[in-house]
Coordinates of C-alpha atoms and ligand atoms in Angstrom, one line a residue:
X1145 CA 119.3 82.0 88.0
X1146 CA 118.7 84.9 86.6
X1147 CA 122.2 86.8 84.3
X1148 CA 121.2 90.3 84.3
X1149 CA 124.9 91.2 82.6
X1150 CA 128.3 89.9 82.7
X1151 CA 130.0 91.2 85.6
X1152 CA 129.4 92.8 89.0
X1153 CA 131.6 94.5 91.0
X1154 CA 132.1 92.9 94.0
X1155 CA 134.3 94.5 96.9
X1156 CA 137.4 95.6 95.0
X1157 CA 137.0 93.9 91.6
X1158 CA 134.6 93.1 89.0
X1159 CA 133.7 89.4 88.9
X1160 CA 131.6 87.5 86.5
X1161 CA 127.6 87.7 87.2
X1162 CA 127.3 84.2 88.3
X1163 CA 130.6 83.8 90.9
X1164 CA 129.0 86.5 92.6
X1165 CA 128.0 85.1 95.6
X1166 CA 127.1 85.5 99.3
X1167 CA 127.1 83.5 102.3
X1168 CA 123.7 82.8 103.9
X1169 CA 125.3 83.7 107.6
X1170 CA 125.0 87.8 106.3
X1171 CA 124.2 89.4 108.6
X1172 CA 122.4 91.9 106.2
X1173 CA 120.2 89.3 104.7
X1174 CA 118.6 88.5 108.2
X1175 CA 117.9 91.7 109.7
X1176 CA 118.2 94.6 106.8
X1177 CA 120.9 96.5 107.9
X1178 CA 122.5 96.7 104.4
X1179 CA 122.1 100.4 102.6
X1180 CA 121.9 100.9 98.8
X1181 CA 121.1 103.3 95.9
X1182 CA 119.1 103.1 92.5
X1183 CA 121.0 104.8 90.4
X1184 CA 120.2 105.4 86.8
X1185 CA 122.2 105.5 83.5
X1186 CA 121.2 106.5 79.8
X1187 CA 122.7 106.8 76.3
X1188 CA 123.7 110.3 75.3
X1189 CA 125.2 112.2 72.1
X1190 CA 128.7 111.9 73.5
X1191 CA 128.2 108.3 75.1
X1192 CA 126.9 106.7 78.4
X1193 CA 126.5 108.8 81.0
X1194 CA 125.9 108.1 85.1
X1195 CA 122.3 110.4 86.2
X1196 CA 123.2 112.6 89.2
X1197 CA 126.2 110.1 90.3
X1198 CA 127.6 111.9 92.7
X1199 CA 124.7 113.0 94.1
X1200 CA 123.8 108.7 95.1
X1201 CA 127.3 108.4 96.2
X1202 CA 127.0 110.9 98.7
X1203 CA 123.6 109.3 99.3
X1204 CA 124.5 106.1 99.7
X1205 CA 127.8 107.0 102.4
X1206 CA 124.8 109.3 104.3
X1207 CA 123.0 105.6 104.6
X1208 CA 126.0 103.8 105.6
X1209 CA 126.7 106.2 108.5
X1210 CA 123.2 105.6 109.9
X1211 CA 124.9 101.8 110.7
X1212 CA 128.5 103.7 111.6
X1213 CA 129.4 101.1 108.8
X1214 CA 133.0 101.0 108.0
X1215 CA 133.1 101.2 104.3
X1216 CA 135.3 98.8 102.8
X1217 CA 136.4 102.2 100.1
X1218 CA 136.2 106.0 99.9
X1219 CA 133.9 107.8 98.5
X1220 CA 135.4 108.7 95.1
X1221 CA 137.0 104.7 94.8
X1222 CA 132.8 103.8 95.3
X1223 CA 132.5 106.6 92.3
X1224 CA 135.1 104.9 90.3
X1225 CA 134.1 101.4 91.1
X1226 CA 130.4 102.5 89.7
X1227 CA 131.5 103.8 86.3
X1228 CA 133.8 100.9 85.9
X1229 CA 131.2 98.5 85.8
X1230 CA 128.9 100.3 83.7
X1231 CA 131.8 100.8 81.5
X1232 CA 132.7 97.2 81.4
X1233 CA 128.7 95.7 80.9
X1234 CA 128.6 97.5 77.8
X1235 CA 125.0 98.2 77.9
X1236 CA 123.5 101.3 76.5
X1237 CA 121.0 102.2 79.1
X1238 CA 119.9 100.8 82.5
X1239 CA 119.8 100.6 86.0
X1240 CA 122.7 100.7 88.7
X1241 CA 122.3 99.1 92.4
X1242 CA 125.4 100.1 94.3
X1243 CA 125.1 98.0 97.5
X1244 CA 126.7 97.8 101.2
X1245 CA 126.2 94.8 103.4
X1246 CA 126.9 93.7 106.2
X1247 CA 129.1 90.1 106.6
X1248 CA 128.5 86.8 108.3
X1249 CA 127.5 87.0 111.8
X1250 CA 124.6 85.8 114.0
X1251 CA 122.8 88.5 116.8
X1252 CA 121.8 92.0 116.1
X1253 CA 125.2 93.3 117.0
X1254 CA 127.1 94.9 113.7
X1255 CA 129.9 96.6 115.3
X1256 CA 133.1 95.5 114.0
X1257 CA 131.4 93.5 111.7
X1258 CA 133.2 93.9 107.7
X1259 CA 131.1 95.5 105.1
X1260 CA 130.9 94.5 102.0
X1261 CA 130.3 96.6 98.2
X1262 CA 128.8 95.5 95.4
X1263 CA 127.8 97.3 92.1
X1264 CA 125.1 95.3 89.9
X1265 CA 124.3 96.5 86.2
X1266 CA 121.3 95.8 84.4
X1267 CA 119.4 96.8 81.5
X1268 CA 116.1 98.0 83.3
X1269 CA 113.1 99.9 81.5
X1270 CA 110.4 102.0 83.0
X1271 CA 109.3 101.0 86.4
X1272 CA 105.8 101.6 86.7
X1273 CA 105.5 101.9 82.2
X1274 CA 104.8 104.6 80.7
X1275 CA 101.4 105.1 80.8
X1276 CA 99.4 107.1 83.8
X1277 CA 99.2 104.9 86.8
X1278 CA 96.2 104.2 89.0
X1279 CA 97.3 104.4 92.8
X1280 CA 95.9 103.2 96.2
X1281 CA 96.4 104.7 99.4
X1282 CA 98.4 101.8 101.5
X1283 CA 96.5 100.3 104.7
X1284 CA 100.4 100.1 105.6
X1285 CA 101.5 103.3 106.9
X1286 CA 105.2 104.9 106.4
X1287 CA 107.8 104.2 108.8
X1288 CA 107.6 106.5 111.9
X1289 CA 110.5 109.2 111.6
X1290 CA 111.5 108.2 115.2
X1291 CA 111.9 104.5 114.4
X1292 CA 114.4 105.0 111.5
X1293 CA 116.6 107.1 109.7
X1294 CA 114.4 108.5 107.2
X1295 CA 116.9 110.3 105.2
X1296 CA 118.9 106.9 104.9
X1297 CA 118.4 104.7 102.3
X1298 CA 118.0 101.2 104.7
X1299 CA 117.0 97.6 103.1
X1300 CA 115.2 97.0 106.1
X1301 CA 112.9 100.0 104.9
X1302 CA 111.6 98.1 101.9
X1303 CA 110.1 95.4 104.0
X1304 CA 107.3 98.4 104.7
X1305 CA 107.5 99.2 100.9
X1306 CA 106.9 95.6 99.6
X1307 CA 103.6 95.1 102.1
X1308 CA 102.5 98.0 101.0
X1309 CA 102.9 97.5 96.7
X1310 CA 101.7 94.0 97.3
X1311 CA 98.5 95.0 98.8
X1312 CA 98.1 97.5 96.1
X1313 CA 99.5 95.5 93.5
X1314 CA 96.9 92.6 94.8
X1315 CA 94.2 94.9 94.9
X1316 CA 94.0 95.7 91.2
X1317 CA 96.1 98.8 91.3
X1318 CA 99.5 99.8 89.6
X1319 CA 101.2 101.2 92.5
X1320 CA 100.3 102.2 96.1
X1321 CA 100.4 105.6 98.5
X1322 CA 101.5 105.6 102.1
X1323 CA 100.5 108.1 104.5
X1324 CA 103.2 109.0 107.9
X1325 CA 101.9 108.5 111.3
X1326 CA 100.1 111.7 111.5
X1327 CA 97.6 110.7 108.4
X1328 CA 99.7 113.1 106.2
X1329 CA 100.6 111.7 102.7
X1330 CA 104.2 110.4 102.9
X1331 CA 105.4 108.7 99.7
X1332 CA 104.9 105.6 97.1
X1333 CA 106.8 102.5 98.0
X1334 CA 109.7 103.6 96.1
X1335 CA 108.6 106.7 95.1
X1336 CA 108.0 110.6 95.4
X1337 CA 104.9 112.2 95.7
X1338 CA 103.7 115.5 94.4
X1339 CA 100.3 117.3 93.1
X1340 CA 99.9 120.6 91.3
X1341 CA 97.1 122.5 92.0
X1342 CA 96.5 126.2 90.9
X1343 CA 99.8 125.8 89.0
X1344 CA 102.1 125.2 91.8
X1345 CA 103.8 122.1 92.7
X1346 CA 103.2 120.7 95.9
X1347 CA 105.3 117.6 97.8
X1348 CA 105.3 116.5 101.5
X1349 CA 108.3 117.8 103.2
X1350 CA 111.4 115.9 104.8
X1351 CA 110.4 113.8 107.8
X1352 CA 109.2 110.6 106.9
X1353 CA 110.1 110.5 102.9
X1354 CA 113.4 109.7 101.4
X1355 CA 114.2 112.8 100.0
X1356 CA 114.7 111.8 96.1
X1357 CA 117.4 113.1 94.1
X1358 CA 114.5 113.2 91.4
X1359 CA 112.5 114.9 93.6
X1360 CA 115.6 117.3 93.5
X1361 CA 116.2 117.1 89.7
X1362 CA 112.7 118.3 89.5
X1363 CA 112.9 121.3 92.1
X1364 CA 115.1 122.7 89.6
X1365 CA 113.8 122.0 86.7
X1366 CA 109.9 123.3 87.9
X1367 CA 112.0 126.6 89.0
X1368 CA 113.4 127.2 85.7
X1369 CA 110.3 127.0 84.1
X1370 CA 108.7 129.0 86.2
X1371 CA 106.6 127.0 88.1
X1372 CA 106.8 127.2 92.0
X1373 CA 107.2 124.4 94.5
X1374 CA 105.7 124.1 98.3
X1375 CA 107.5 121.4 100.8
X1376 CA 104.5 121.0 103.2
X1377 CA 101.9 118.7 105.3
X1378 CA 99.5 117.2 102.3
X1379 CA 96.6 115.5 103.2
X1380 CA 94.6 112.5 101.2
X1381 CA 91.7 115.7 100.3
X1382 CA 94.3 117.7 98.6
X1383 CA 95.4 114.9 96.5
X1384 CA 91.6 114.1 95.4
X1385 CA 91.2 117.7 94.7
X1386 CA 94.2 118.3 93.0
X1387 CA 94.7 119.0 89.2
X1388 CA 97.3 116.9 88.8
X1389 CA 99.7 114.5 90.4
X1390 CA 103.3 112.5 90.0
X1391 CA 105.6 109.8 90.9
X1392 CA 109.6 110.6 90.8
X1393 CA 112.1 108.6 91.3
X1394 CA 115.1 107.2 89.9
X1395 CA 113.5 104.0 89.1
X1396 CA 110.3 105.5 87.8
X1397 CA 111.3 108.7 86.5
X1398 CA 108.5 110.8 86.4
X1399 CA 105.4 108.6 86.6
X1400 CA 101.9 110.7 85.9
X1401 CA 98.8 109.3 88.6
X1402 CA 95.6 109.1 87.1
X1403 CA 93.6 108.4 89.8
X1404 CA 93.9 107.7 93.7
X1405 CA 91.4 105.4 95.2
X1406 CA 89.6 105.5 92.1
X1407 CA 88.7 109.0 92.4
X1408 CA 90.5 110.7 89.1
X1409 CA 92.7 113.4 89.2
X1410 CA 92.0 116.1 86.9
X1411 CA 91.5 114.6 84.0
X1412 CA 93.8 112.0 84.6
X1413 CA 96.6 113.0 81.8
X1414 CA 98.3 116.4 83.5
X1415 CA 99.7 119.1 81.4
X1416 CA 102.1 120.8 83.6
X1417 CA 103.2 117.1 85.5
X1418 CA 103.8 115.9 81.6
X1419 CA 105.7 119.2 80.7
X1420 CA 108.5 118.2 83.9
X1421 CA 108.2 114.4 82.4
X1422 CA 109.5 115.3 78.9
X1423 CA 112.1 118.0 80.5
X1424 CA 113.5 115.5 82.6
X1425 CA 113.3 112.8 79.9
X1426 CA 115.6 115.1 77.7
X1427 CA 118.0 115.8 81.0
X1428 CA 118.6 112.5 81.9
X1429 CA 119.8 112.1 77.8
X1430 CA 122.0 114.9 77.6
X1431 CA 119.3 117.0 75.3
X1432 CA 118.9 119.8 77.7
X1433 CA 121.7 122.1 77.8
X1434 CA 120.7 123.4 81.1
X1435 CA 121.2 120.1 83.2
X1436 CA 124.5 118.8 81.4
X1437 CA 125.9 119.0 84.9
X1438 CA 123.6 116.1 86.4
X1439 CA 125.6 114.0 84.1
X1440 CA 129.0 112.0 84.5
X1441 CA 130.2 110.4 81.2
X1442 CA 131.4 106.7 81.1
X1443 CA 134.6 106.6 79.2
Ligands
PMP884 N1 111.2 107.2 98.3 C1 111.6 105.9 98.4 C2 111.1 105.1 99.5 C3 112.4 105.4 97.4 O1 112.8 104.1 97.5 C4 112.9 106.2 96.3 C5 113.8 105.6 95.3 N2 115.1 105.6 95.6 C6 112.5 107.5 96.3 C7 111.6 108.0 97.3 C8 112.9 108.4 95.2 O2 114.3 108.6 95.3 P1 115.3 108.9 94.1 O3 114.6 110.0 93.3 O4 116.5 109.4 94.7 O5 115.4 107.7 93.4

């Protein structure tokens, strides 16, 4: 099995990595009605410090309440719980996967059922490297807005993003693009999606994307430099044509695309897409005065 780190919190207490363990009656494990968050942390001048925690805790109690889940904690114990077992780990930098499941219990029915939390640690470099990435458009389409909760982060979700990476993934590529019902580009599989063209940034709006706390982290940063972001319809044209285009997410930061459906954007390397890369690279760490607030400190 694999030890990721030494402890994990596990409903109100931190327990070593390998007595953490679930029974396979859970509910969540059968039908994916378990929430969670990717949450990021990195090593700074004044010490460890949580990216944008508050932002996934409000996230991740927004997901349970698509379930009417019955969180075992409040919000601020689920904040505490999280820096308490990064603090404990004792690793530098890495990746945080604050979790609530659903118990044992057979049927669809999860009312009354207990929920369960669990914080795992992990050292975790980039997610798609650091390199430009070559992305396919999915044959797998994004979940329908009126099937789901789009705006909730839902395991069940990920059973669309896995088909969809593993067909790209399978196909040669580094990472794939999923279009919503209506043939308008929706996100990557775990990911963000915008373009720049004519120096403005340009993302699909709310609907059938997870709205990305990077996505947000970079709204902010693009205005203070500057640069001007659209939230509208993009189609698979615009991408082709555009001058650039970019991955966020917590996971995979600020990934540059060099080509879609091996048609090359731009020229494939981005100026203004690797000018919010390195600003957010320096945020995440603490080195940018202006975003000191995004980040909670382990102590
Ligand atoms: N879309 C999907 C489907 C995701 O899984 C993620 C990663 N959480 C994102 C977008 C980006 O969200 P964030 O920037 O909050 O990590």
């Amino acid at each position: 099995m694999m030890q990721g780190s030494k402890f994990i919190w596990l409903d109100n207490k931190l327990v070593d990595w390998e007595k953490a363990k679930v029974h396979p009656m859970t509910h969540s494990l059968h039908y994916g009605d378990a929430v969670f968050e990717g949450v990021r942390f990195y090593k700074t001048e004044k010490g460890t410090a949580i990216f944008r925690l508050k932002e996934h805790v409000d996230r991740l109690f927004h997901s349970a309440s698509a379930f009417d889940m019955k969180v075992p904690l409040s919000n601020r114990e689920a904040f505490n719980a999280i820096k308490e077992a990064v603090k404990a780990n004792g690793i530098e930098e890495g990746y945080i996967r604050p979790f609530l499941f659903f118990g044992e219990k057979m049927g669809l029915n999860n009312i009354d059922l207990e929920a369960h939390f669990s914080v795992i640690v992990i050292p975790w470099g980039s997610y798609l490297g650091e390199n430009a990435v070559r992305v396919k458009t999915s044959k797998f389409i994004r979940i329908h807005p009126s099937s789901s909760l789009m705006t909730a982060k839902i395991s069940g979700h990920y059973a669309n993003s896995i088909l969809a990476s593993a067909d790209a993934k399978k196909a040669g590529f580094d990472e794939a693009l999923l279009l919503d019902y209506k043939g308008n580009i929706a996100e990557g599989p775990g990911e963000n999606f915008f373009i720049i063209k004519d120096g403005k940034l340009i993302t699909p709006k709310p609907g059938t994307i997870l709205p990305g706390i990077t996505r947000d982290s970079i709204f902010k940063i693009a205005k203070d430099e500057g640069i001007e972001t659209v939230e509208t319809d993009l189609t698979l044209n615009d991408a082709y044509g555009a001058d650039e285009a970019f991955f966020t997410g917590t996971a995979a930061e600020v990934t540059l695309i060099e080509s879609l459906d091996n048609k090359k954007i731009g020229d494939g390397k981005g100026k203004i897409g690797e000018k919010l890369k390195q600003i957010y690279k320096s945020a995440v760490r603490g080195k940018d005065k202006r975003y000191l607030g995004w980040l909670e400190l382990v102590k």
